[in-house]
PDB file of C-alpha atoms in Angstrom:
ATOM      1  CA  UNK J   1      -0.018  -0.191   0.192  1.00  0.00           C
ATOM      2  CA  UNK J   2       1.390   3.469  -0.935  1.00  0.00           C
ATOM      3  CA  UNK J   3       2.273   6.251   1.500  1.00  0.00           C
ATOM      4  CA  UNK J   4      -0.660   8.381   0.061  1.00  0.00           C
ATOM      5  CA  UNK J   5      -3.272   5.700   0.704  1.00  0.00           C
ATOM      6  CA  UNK J   6      -1.787   5.143   4.290  1.00  0.00           C
ATOM      7  CA  UNK J   7      -2.283   8.950   4.935  1.00  0.00           C
ATOM      8  CA  UNK J   8      -5.806   8.787   3.896  1.00  0.00           C
ATOM      9  CA  UNK J   9      -6.541   5.695   6.125  1.00  0.00           C
ATOM     10  CA  UNK J  10      -4.891   7.563   9.056  1.00  0.00           C
ATOM     11  CA  UNK J  11      -7.042  10.647   8.434  1.00  0.00           C
ATOM     12  CA  UNK J  12     -10.160   8.558   8.395  1.00  0.00           C
ATOM     13  CA  UNK J  13      -8.936   6.732  11.671  1.00  0.00           C
ATOM     14  CA  UNK J  14      -8.610  10.101  13.286  1.00  0.00           C
ATOM     15  CA  UNK J  15     -11.960  11.253  11.968  1.00  0.00           C
ATOM     16  CA  UNK J  16     -13.446   8.244  13.743  1.00  0.00           C
ATOM     17  CA  UNK J  17     -11.469   8.737  17.034  1.00  0.00           C
ATOM     18  CA  UNK J  18     -12.315  12.297  17.459  1.00  0.00           C
ATOM     19  CA  UNK J  19     -16.128  11.580  16.993  1.00  0.00           C
ATOM     20  CA  UNK J  20     -16.172   8.429  19.128  1.00  0.00           C
ATOM     21  CA  UNK J  21     -14.029   9.954  22.001  1.00  0.00           C
ATOM     22  CA  UNK J  22     -15.337  13.453  22.867  1.00  0.00           C
ATOM     23  CA  UNK J  23     -14.148  15.582  25.386  1.00  0.00           C
ATOM     24  CA  UNK J  24     -16.666  18.225  26.268  1.00  0.00           C
ATOM     25  CA  UNK J  25     -14.161  20.461  28.468  1.00  0.00           C
ATOM     26  CA  UNK J  26     -10.538  21.225  27.517  1.00  0.00           C
ATOM     27  CA  UNK J  27      -9.291  20.734  31.149  1.00  0.00           C
ATOM     28  CA  UNK J  28     -10.226  19.044  34.177  1.00  0.00           C
ATOM     29  CA  UNK J  29     -10.654  21.922  36.242  1.00  0.00           C
ATOM     30  CA  UNK J  30     -13.489  23.790  38.613  1.00  0.00           C
ATOM     31  CA  UNK J  31     -13.123  26.703  36.123  1.00  0.00           C
ATOM     32  CA  UNK J  32     -13.815  24.664  32.941  1.00  0.00           C
ATOM     33  CA  UNK J  33     -16.929  23.336  34.619  1.00  0.00           C
ATOM     34  CA  UNK J  34     -18.138  26.764  35.854  1.00  0.00           C
ATOM     35  CA  UNK J  35     -17.255  28.280  32.390  1.00  0.00           C
ATOM     36  CA  UNK J  36     -19.367  25.883  30.419  1.00  0.00           C
ATOM     37  CA  UNK J  37     -21.847  24.638  32.670  1.00  0.00           C
ATOM     38  CA  UNK J  38     -22.072  27.208  35.767  1.00  0.00           C
ATOM     39  CA  UNK J  39     -21.327  24.346  38.311  1.00  0.00           C
ATOM     40  CA  UNK J  40     -18.125  23.884  40.495  1.00  0.00           C
ATOM     41  CA  UNK J  41     -18.437  20.218  40.404  1.00  0.00           C
ATOM     42  CA  UNK J  42     -20.759  17.313  39.166  1.00  0.00           C
ATOM     43  CA  UNK J  43     -22.970  15.038  41.413  1.00  0.00           C
ATOM     44  CA  UNK J  44     -21.387  11.945  40.158  1.00  0.00           C
ATOM     45  CA  UNK J  45     -18.052  11.117  38.239  1.00  0.00           C
ATOM     46  CA  UNK J  46     -17.675   7.722  36.618  1.00  0.00           C
ATOM     47  CA  UNK J  47     -14.892   5.639  35.197  1.00  0.00           C
ATOM     48  CA  UNK J  48     -15.999   2.830  32.993  1.00  0.00           C
ATOM     49  CA  UNK J  49     -13.868  -0.400  33.136  1.00  0.00           C
ATOM     50  CA  UNK J  50     -13.763  -0.710  29.372  1.00  0.00           C
ATOM     51  CA  UNK J  51     -11.107   1.947  29.355  1.00  0.00           C
ATOM     52  CA  UNK J  52      -7.147   1.540  28.851  1.00  0.00           C
ATOM     53  CA  UNK J  53      -5.020   2.116  31.958  1.00  0.00           C
ATOM     54  CA  UNK J  54      -4.962   6.006  31.096  1.00  0.00           C
ATOM     55  CA  UNK J  55      -8.308   6.157  32.081  1.00  0.00           C
ATOM     56  CA  UNK J  56      -7.124   5.547  35.731  1.00  0.00           C
ATOM     57  CA  UNK J  57      -5.008   8.499  35.713  1.00  0.00           C
ATOM     58  CA  UNK J  58      -7.727  10.773  34.302  1.00  0.00           C
ATOM     59  CA  UNK J  59     -10.034   9.554  37.215  1.00  0.00           C
ATOM     60  CA  UNK J  60      -7.371  10.081  39.827  1.00  0.00           C
ATOM     61  CA  UNK J  61      -7.109  13.612  38.601  1.00  0.00           C
ATOM     62  CA  UNK J  62     -10.745  14.212  38.737  1.00  0.00           C
ATOM     63  CA  UNK J  63     -10.724  12.902  42.331  1.00  0.00           C
ATOM     64  CA  UNK J  64      -7.925  15.011  43.481  1.00  0.00           C
ATOM     65  CA  UNK J  65      -9.381  18.095  41.929  1.00  0.00           C
ATOM     66  CA  UNK J  66     -12.534  17.385  43.746  1.00  0.00           C
ATOM     67  CA  UNK J  67     -14.775  17.715  40.671  1.00  0.00           C
ATOM     68  CA  UNK J  68     -17.392  15.510  41.878  1.00  0.00           C
ATOM     69  CA  UNK J  69     -19.561  14.727  44.957  1.00  0.00           C
ATOM     70  CA  UNK J  70     -19.192  11.051  44.661  1.00  0.00           C
ATOM     71  CA  UNK J  71     -16.900   8.752  42.692  1.00  0.00           C
ATOM     72  CA  UNK J  72     -18.016   5.493  41.000  1.00  0.00           C
ATOM     73  CA  UNK J  73     -16.081   2.998  39.104  1.00  0.00           C
ATOM     74  CA  UNK J  74     -18.161   0.577  36.918  1.00  0.00           C
ATOM     75  CA  UNK J  75     -17.534  -2.617  35.217  1.00  0.00           C
ATOM     76  CA  UNK J  76     -17.687  -6.320  35.652  1.00  0.00           C
ATOM     77  CA  UNK J  77     -16.206  -8.796  33.152  1.00  0.00           C
ATOM     78  CA  UNK J  78     -16.526  -8.014  29.500  1.00  0.00           C
ATOM     79  CA  UNK J  79     -14.551  -8.252  26.015  1.00  0.00           C
ATOM     80  CA  UNK J  80     -11.838  -5.929  27.214  1.00  0.00           C
ATOM     81  CA  UNK J  81     -11.465  -7.354  30.702  1.00  0.00           C
ATOM     82  CA  UNK J  82      -8.707  -9.753  29.794  1.00  0.00           C
ATOM     83  CA  UNK J  83      -6.584  -7.242  28.183  1.00  0.00           C
ATOM     84  CA  UNK J  84      -6.936  -4.875  31.270  1.00  0.00           C
ATOM     85  CA  UNK J  85      -6.055  -7.713  33.567  1.00  0.00           C
ATOM     86  CA  UNK J  86      -2.779  -8.256  31.602  1.00  0.00           C
ATOM     87  CA  UNK J  87      -1.898  -4.565  31.444  1.00  0.00           C
ATOM     88  CA  UNK J  88      -2.739  -3.920  35.073  1.00  0.00           C
ATOM     89  CA  UNK J  89      -0.499  -6.794  36.359  1.00  0.00           C
ATOM     90  CA  UNK J  90       2.591  -5.262  34.248  1.00  0.00           C
ATOM     91  CA  UNK J  91       1.599  -1.731  35.634  1.00  0.00           C
ATOM     92  CA  UNK J  92       1.442  -2.760  38.992  1.00  0.00           C
ATOM     93  CA  UNK J  93       4.347  -5.173  38.913  1.00  0.00           C
ATOM     94  CA  UNK J  94       2.553  -8.085  40.324  1.00  0.00           C
ATOM     95  CA  UNK J  95      -0.062 -10.729  39.425  1.00  0.00           C
ATOM     96  CA  UNK J  96      -3.851  -9.883  39.771  1.00  0.00           C
ATOM     97  CA  UNK J  97      -6.479 -12.257  40.479  1.00  0.00           C
ATOM     98  CA  UNK J  98      -7.841 -13.906  37.298  1.00  0.00           C
ATOM     99  CA  UNK J  99     -11.382 -13.490  38.717  1.00  0.00           C
ATOM    100  CA  UNK J 100     -10.857  -9.553  39.241  1.00  0.00           C
ATOM    101  CA  UNK J 101     -13.385  -7.472  37.525  1.00  0.00           C
ATOM    102  CA  UNK J 102     -12.730  -4.216  35.779  1.00  0.00           C
ATOM    103  CA  UNK J 103     -14.003  -1.923  38.694  1.00  0.00           C
ATOM    104  CA  UNK J 104     -11.808  -3.948  41.232  1.00  0.00           C
ATOM    105  CA  UNK J 105      -8.681  -3.606  39.064  1.00  0.00           C
ATOM    106  CA  UNK J 106      -9.094   0.414  38.596  1.00  0.00           C
ATOM    107  CA  UNK J 107      -9.752   0.729  42.238  1.00  0.00           C
ATOM    108  CA  UNK J 108      -6.568  -1.073  42.940  1.00  0.00           C
ATOM    109  CA  UNK J 109      -4.785   1.269  40.649  1.00  0.00           C
ATOM    110  CA  UNK J 110      -6.031   4.110  42.265  1.00  0.00           C
ATOM    111  CA  UNK J 111      -5.203   2.918  45.701  1.00  0.00           C
ATOM    112  CA  UNK J 112      -1.640   1.786  44.698  1.00  0.00           C
ATOM    113  CA  UNK J 113      -0.514   4.671  42.362  1.00  0.00           C
ATOM    114  CA  UNK J 114      -2.659   7.561  43.936  1.00  0.00           C
ATOM    115  CA  UNK J 115      -3.743   6.856  47.353  1.00  0.00           C
ATOM    116  CA  UNK J 116      -7.259   6.993  46.377  1.00  0.00           C
ATOM    117  CA  UNK J 117     -10.476   4.848  46.274  1.00  0.00           C
ATOM    118  CA  UNK J 118     -13.705   5.140  44.610  1.00  0.00           C
ATOM    119  CA  UNK J 119     -17.018   5.550  46.773  1.00  0.00           C
ATOM    120  CA  UNK J 120     -18.736   2.731  45.017  1.00  0.00           C
ATOM    121  CA  UNK J 121     -17.921  -0.076  42.671  1.00  0.00           C
ATOM    122  CA  UNK J 122     -20.427  -1.519  40.150  1.00  0.00           C
ATOM    123  CA  UNK J 123     -19.111  -5.145  39.431  1.00  0.00           C
ATOM    124  CA  UNK J 124     -21.536  -7.002  37.364  1.00  0.00           C
ATOM    125  CA  UNK J 125     -22.194  -5.310  34.224  1.00  0.00           C
ATOM    126  CA  UNK J 126     -20.734  -7.007  31.045  1.00  0.00           C
ATOM    127  CA  UNK J 127     -21.476  -4.408  28.117  1.00  0.00           C
ATOM    128  CA  UNK J 128     -21.842  -0.753  27.457  1.00  0.00           C
ATOM    129  CA  UNK J 129     -25.651  -1.176  27.914  1.00  0.00           C
ATOM    130  CA  UNK J 130     -25.797  -2.644  31.381  1.00  0.00           C
ATOM    131  CA  UNK J 131     -22.898  -0.370  32.330  1.00  0.00           C
ATOM    132  CA  UNK J 132     -25.470   2.130  32.446  1.00  0.00           C
ATOM    133  CA  UNK J 133     -28.466   0.339  33.664  1.00  0.00           C
ATOM    134  CA  UNK J 134     -26.585  -1.105  36.556  1.00  0.00           C
ATOM    135  CA  UNK J 135     -25.094   2.122  37.309  1.00  0.00           C
ATOM    136  CA  UNK J 136     -28.401   3.790  37.328  1.00  0.00           C
ATOM    137  CA  UNK J 137     -29.723   0.953  39.776  1.00  0.00           C
ATOM    138  CA  UNK J 138     -26.824   1.554  42.022  1.00  0.00           C
ATOM    139  CA  UNK J 139     -27.488   5.338  41.991  1.00  0.00           C
ATOM    140  CA  UNK J 140     -31.207   4.814  43.003  1.00  0.00           C
ATOM    141  CA  UNK J 141     -30.315   2.052  45.597  1.00  0.00           C
ATOM    142  CA  UNK J 142     -27.847   4.411  47.274  1.00  0.00           C
ATOM    143  CA  UNK J 143     -30.077   7.453  46.737  1.00  0.00           C
ATOM    144  CA  UNK J 144     -27.484   9.319  45.111  1.00  0.00           C
ATOM    145  CA  UNK J 145     -28.262  12.560  43.145  1.00  0.00           C
ATOM    146  CA  UNK J 146     -27.282  12.148  39.570  1.00  0.00           C
ATOM    147  CA  UNK J 147     -28.551  15.313  37.748  1.00  0.00           C
ATOM    148  CA  UNK J 148     -24.833  15.980  36.504  1.00  0.00           C
ATOM    149  CA  UNK J 149     -22.725  13.264  35.418  1.00  0.00           C
ATOM    150  CA  UNK J 150     -19.030  13.391  34.402  1.00  0.00           C
ATOM    151  CA  UNK J 151     -18.045  10.235  32.441  1.00  0.00           C
ATOM    152  CA  UNK J 152     -14.740   8.707  31.692  1.00  0.00           C
ATOM    153  CA  UNK J 153     -14.629   5.767  29.255  1.00  0.00           C
ATOM    154  CA  UNK J 154     -12.304   4.310  26.454  1.00  0.00           C
ATOM    155  CA  UNK J 155     -12.247   6.985  23.784  1.00  0.00           C
ATOM    156  CA  UNK J 156     -13.410   4.372  21.270  1.00  0.00           C
ATOM    157  CA  UNK J 157     -16.744   3.975  23.340  1.00  0.00           C
ATOM    158  CA  UNK J 158     -17.315   7.278  24.994  1.00  0.00           C
ATOM    159  CA  UNK J 159     -19.953   8.606  22.732  1.00  0.00           C
ATOM    160  CA  UNK J 160     -22.006   5.306  22.868  1.00  0.00           C
ATOM    161  CA  UNK J 161     -21.811   5.373  26.546  1.00  0.00           C
ATOM    162  CA  UNK J 162     -23.252   8.830  26.761  1.00  0.00           C
ATOM    163  CA  UNK J 163     -25.947   7.846  24.432  1.00  0.00           C
ATOM    164  CA  UNK J 164     -26.719   4.847  26.394  1.00  0.00           C
ATOM    165  CA  UNK J 165     -27.208   7.069  29.267  1.00  0.00           C
ATOM    166  CA  UNK J 166     -29.541   9.624  27.343  1.00  0.00           C
ATOM    167  CA  UNK J 167     -31.728   6.290  26.277  1.00  0.00           C
ATOM    168  CA  UNK J 168     -32.054   5.000  29.806  1.00  0.00           C
ATOM    169  CA  UNK J 169     -31.753   8.079  32.245  1.00  0.00           C
ATOM    170  CA  UNK J 170     -33.170  10.657  29.874  1.00  0.00           C
ATOM    171  CA  UNK J 171     -32.638  14.317  31.343  1.00  0.00           C
ATOM    172  CA  UNK J 172     -29.605  15.365  33.127  1.00  0.00           C
ATOM    173  CA  UNK J 173     -26.316  16.917  32.259  1.00  0.00           C
ATOM    174  CA  UNK J 174     -23.568  14.608  31.027  1.00  0.00           C
ATOM    175  CA  UNK J 175     -20.070  15.823  30.704  1.00  0.00           C
ATOM    176  CA  UNK J 176     -17.736  13.757  28.367  1.00  0.00           C
ATOM    177  CA  UNK J 177     -14.315  13.246  29.031  1.00  0.00           C
ATOM    178  CA  UNK J 178     -12.742  10.374  26.958  1.00  0.00           C
ATOM    179  CA  UNK J 179      -9.778   8.623  28.820  1.00  0.00           C
ATOM    180  CA  UNK J 180      -7.369   9.711  26.072  1.00  0.00           C
ATOM    181  CA  UNK J 181      -6.850  11.540  22.945  1.00  0.00           C
ATOM    182  CA  UNK J 182      -4.501  10.001  20.243  1.00  0.00           C
ATOM    183  CA  UNK J 183      -3.391  10.925  16.786  1.00  0.00           C
ATOM    184  CA  UNK J 184      -2.703   8.302  14.184  1.00  0.00           C
ATOM    185  CA  UNK J 185      -0.231   8.796  11.232  1.00  0.00           C
ATOM    186  CA  UNK J 186       0.587   6.657   7.945  1.00  0.00           C
ATOM    187  CA  UNK J 187       4.127   5.265   7.794  1.00  0.00           C
ATOM    188  CA  UNK J 188       6.037   2.683   5.746  1.00  0.00           C
ATOM    189  CA  UNK J 189       5.252   0.327   8.570  1.00  0.00           C
ATOM    190  CA  UNK J 190       1.559   1.144   8.446  1.00  0.00           C
ATOM    191  CA  UNK J 191      -0.415   3.043  11.006  1.00  0.00           C
ATOM    192  CA  UNK J 192       1.420   4.449  14.070  1.00  0.00           C
ATOM    193  CA  UNK J 193       0.587   6.553  17.085  1.00  0.00           C
ATOM    194  CA  UNK J 194       2.192   9.805  17.384  1.00  0.00           C
ATOM    195  CA  UNK J 195       2.041   9.494  21.220  1.00  0.00           C
ATOM    196  CA  UNK J 196       0.849   6.307  22.971  1.00  0.00           C
ATOM    197  CA  UNK J 197      -1.003   6.606  26.241  1.00  0.00           C
ATOM    198  CA  UNK J 198      -0.677   4.048  29.142  1.00  0.00           C
ATOM    199  CA  UNK J 199      -1.856   0.674  28.124  1.00  0.00           C
ATOM    200  CA  UNK J 200      -2.960   1.666  24.728  1.00  0.00           C
ATOM    201  CA  UNK J 201      -4.614  -0.928  22.422  1.00  0.00           C
ATOM    202  CA  UNK J 202      -2.279  -2.302  19.654  1.00  0.00           C
ATOM    203  CA  UNK J 203      -3.375  -0.713  16.281  1.00  0.00           C
ATOM    204  CA  UNK J 204      -5.419  -3.213  15.040  1.00  0.00           C
ATOM    205  CA  UNK J 205      -7.547  -3.599  18.150  1.00  0.00           C
ATOM    206  CA  UNK J 206      -7.914   0.225  18.166  1.00  0.00           C
ATOM    207  CA  UNK J 207      -9.220   0.389  14.785  1.00  0.00           C
ATOM    208  CA  UNK J 208     -11.432  -2.632  15.414  1.00  0.00           C
ATOM    209  CA  UNK J 209     -12.980  -0.848  18.333  1.00  0.00           C
ATOM    210  CA  UNK J 210     -13.654   2.232  16.520  1.00  0.00           C
ATOM    211  CA  UNK J 211     -15.237   0.390  13.689  1.00  0.00           C
ATOM    212  CA  UNK J 212     -17.397  -1.475  15.738  1.00  0.00           C
ATOM    213  CA  UNK J 213     -18.662   1.881  17.455  1.00  0.00           C
ATOM    214  CA  UNK J 214     -18.885   3.436  14.254  1.00  0.00           C
ATOM    215  CA  UNK J 215     -21.507   0.928  13.106  1.00  0.00           C
ATOM    216  CA  UNK J 216     -23.335   0.804  16.458  1.00  0.00           C
ATOM    217  CA  UNK J 217     -23.510   4.595  16.795  1.00  0.00           C
ATOM    218  CA  UNK J 218     -25.734   5.015  13.476  1.00  0.00           C
ATOM    219  CA  UNK J 219     -29.413   5.364  13.701  1.00  0.00           C
ATOM    220  CA  UNK J 220     -30.150   2.655  11.022  1.00  0.00           C
ATOM    221  CA  UNK J 221     -31.522  -0.819  11.165  1.00  0.00           C
ATOM    222  CA  UNK J 222     -27.901  -2.286  11.599  1.00  0.00           C
ATOM    223  CA  UNK J 223     -27.114   0.350  14.304  1.00  0.00           C
ATOM    224  CA  UNK J 224     -28.018   0.646  17.894  1.00  0.00           C
ATOM    225  CA  UNK J 225     -30.165   3.775  17.628  1.00  0.00           C
ATOM    226  CA  UNK J 226     -33.856   3.948  17.742  1.00  0.00           C
ATOM    227  CA  UNK J 227     -34.447   2.880  14.228  1.00  0.00           C
ATOM    228  CA  UNK J 228     -32.113  -0.072  14.961  1.00  0.00           C
ATOM    229  CA  UNK J 229     -31.684  -2.286  18.138  1.00  0.00           C
ATOM    230  CA  UNK J 230     -32.879   0.756  20.089  1.00  0.00           C
ATOM    231  CA  UNK J 231     -30.253   0.334  22.636  1.00  0.00           C
ATOM    232  CA  UNK J 232     -29.042   3.942  22.778  1.00  0.00           C
ATOM    233  CA  UNK J 233     -30.612   7.477  21.881  1.00  0.00           C
ATOM    234  CA  UNK J 234     -30.379   8.972  18.431  1.00  0.00           C
ATOM    235  CA  UNK J 235     -26.706  10.359  17.779  1.00  0.00           C
ATOM    236  CA  UNK J 236     -26.161  12.805  15.070  1.00  0.00           C
ATOM    237  CA  UNK J 237     -23.408  11.474  12.818  1.00  0.00           C
ATOM    238  CA  UNK J 238     -21.611  14.201  10.580  1.00  0.00           C
ATOM    239  CA  UNK J 239     -21.325  13.343   6.992  1.00  0.00           C
ATOM    240  CA  UNK J 240     -17.615  13.319   7.218  1.00  0.00           C
ATOM    241  CA  UNK J 241     -17.698  10.441  10.047  1.00  0.00           C
ATOM    242  CA  UNK J 242     -19.781   8.345   7.841  1.00  0.00           C
ATOM    243  CA  UNK J 243     -17.909   8.922   4.898  1.00  0.00           C
ATOM    244  CA  UNK J 244     -14.473   8.012   6.918  1.00  0.00           C
ATOM    245  CA  UNK J 245     -16.416   4.858   8.200  1.00  0.00           C
ATOM    246  CA  UNK J 246     -17.387   3.963   4.596  1.00  0.00           C
ATOM    247  CA  UNK J 247     -13.964   4.470   3.300  1.00  0.00           C
ATOM    248  CA  UNK J 248     -12.330   2.304   6.001  1.00  0.00           C
ATOM    249  CA  UNK J 249     -14.696  -0.647   5.526  1.00  0.00           C
ATOM    250  CA  UNK J 250     -12.476  -1.307   2.298  1.00  0.00           C
ATOM    251  CA  UNK J 251      -9.628  -2.043   4.623  1.00  0.00           C
ATOM    252  CA  UNK J 252     -11.136  -3.336   7.625  1.00  0.00           C
ATOM    253  CA  UNK J 253     -14.288  -5.228   8.995  1.00  0.00           C
ATOM    254  CA  UNK J 254     -16.714  -4.315  11.654  1.00  0.00           C
ATOM    255  CA  UNK J 255     -16.488  -6.126  15.176  1.00  0.00           C
ATOM    256  CA  UNK J 256     -19.336  -8.174  16.202  1.00  0.00           C
ATOM    257  CA  UNK J 257     -20.811  -7.909  19.754  1.00  0.00           C
ATOM    258  CA  UNK J 258     -19.567 -10.871  21.831  1.00  0.00           C
ATOM    259  CA  UNK J 259     -22.744 -13.024  22.737  1.00  0.00           C
ATOM    260  CA  UNK J 260     -20.895 -13.937  25.876  1.00  0.00           C
ATOM    261  CA  UNK J 261     -21.214 -10.543  27.150  1.00  0.00           C
ATOM    262  CA  UNK J 262     -24.374  -9.651  25.783  1.00  0.00           C
ATOM    263  CA  UNK J 263     -26.931 -10.166  28.674  1.00  0.00           C
ATOM    264  CA  UNK J 264     -29.086  -7.140  29.326  1.00  0.00           C
TER     265      UNK J 264
END
């Protein structure tokens, strides 16, 4: 494949990455929340366990800056858990239990690396859909206000998580802050990251996750929106994002949902 083609592929991947992984504020500061939303902090900050390791450090920053009243980590075992266990073991320099769920792993990271701990762990959810429904059940059980929520998820899944919240929770403020932002460039060896965040997916996996979510975010019979499986609220997908997805379909497939983690 020529260098010009690789550059086009890289551009398309970056378009998908920027769309799937929004950050609604530029910085994690009280000033940023006050400037945009006129609040000094949110009711709840949530880290979703589908994230790479970098999400743990982002969440630690949110906690240190006291940007929320309560802090929750969500995640049982899903299609990204095995990778997280392996990366977390390398990061912590020790074995982690093979049955440790995502929420437990990230809480251990917070404790060992930052001396912090979440207020609540949701340990049963297995996919983006019940990440949200189980989180809502926890919030209702503990009678926690959640009119404003700051969400940290893997950049490949951030927008879908927010759309899932809008579908199930309806009203309320969601502040997106994807766990990382990366830029991909084309080289003679293929696609490479300009800078690689902690625990980052290998390139094939990253593109695979983006392609899967770009498909799911569409409000079509094949998507997860109201006109499809009705798992998420409608998402406005710009023309350039749809075109980038179509272009990448020439070179990549679309990830299917793993039925092992598909329970509601």
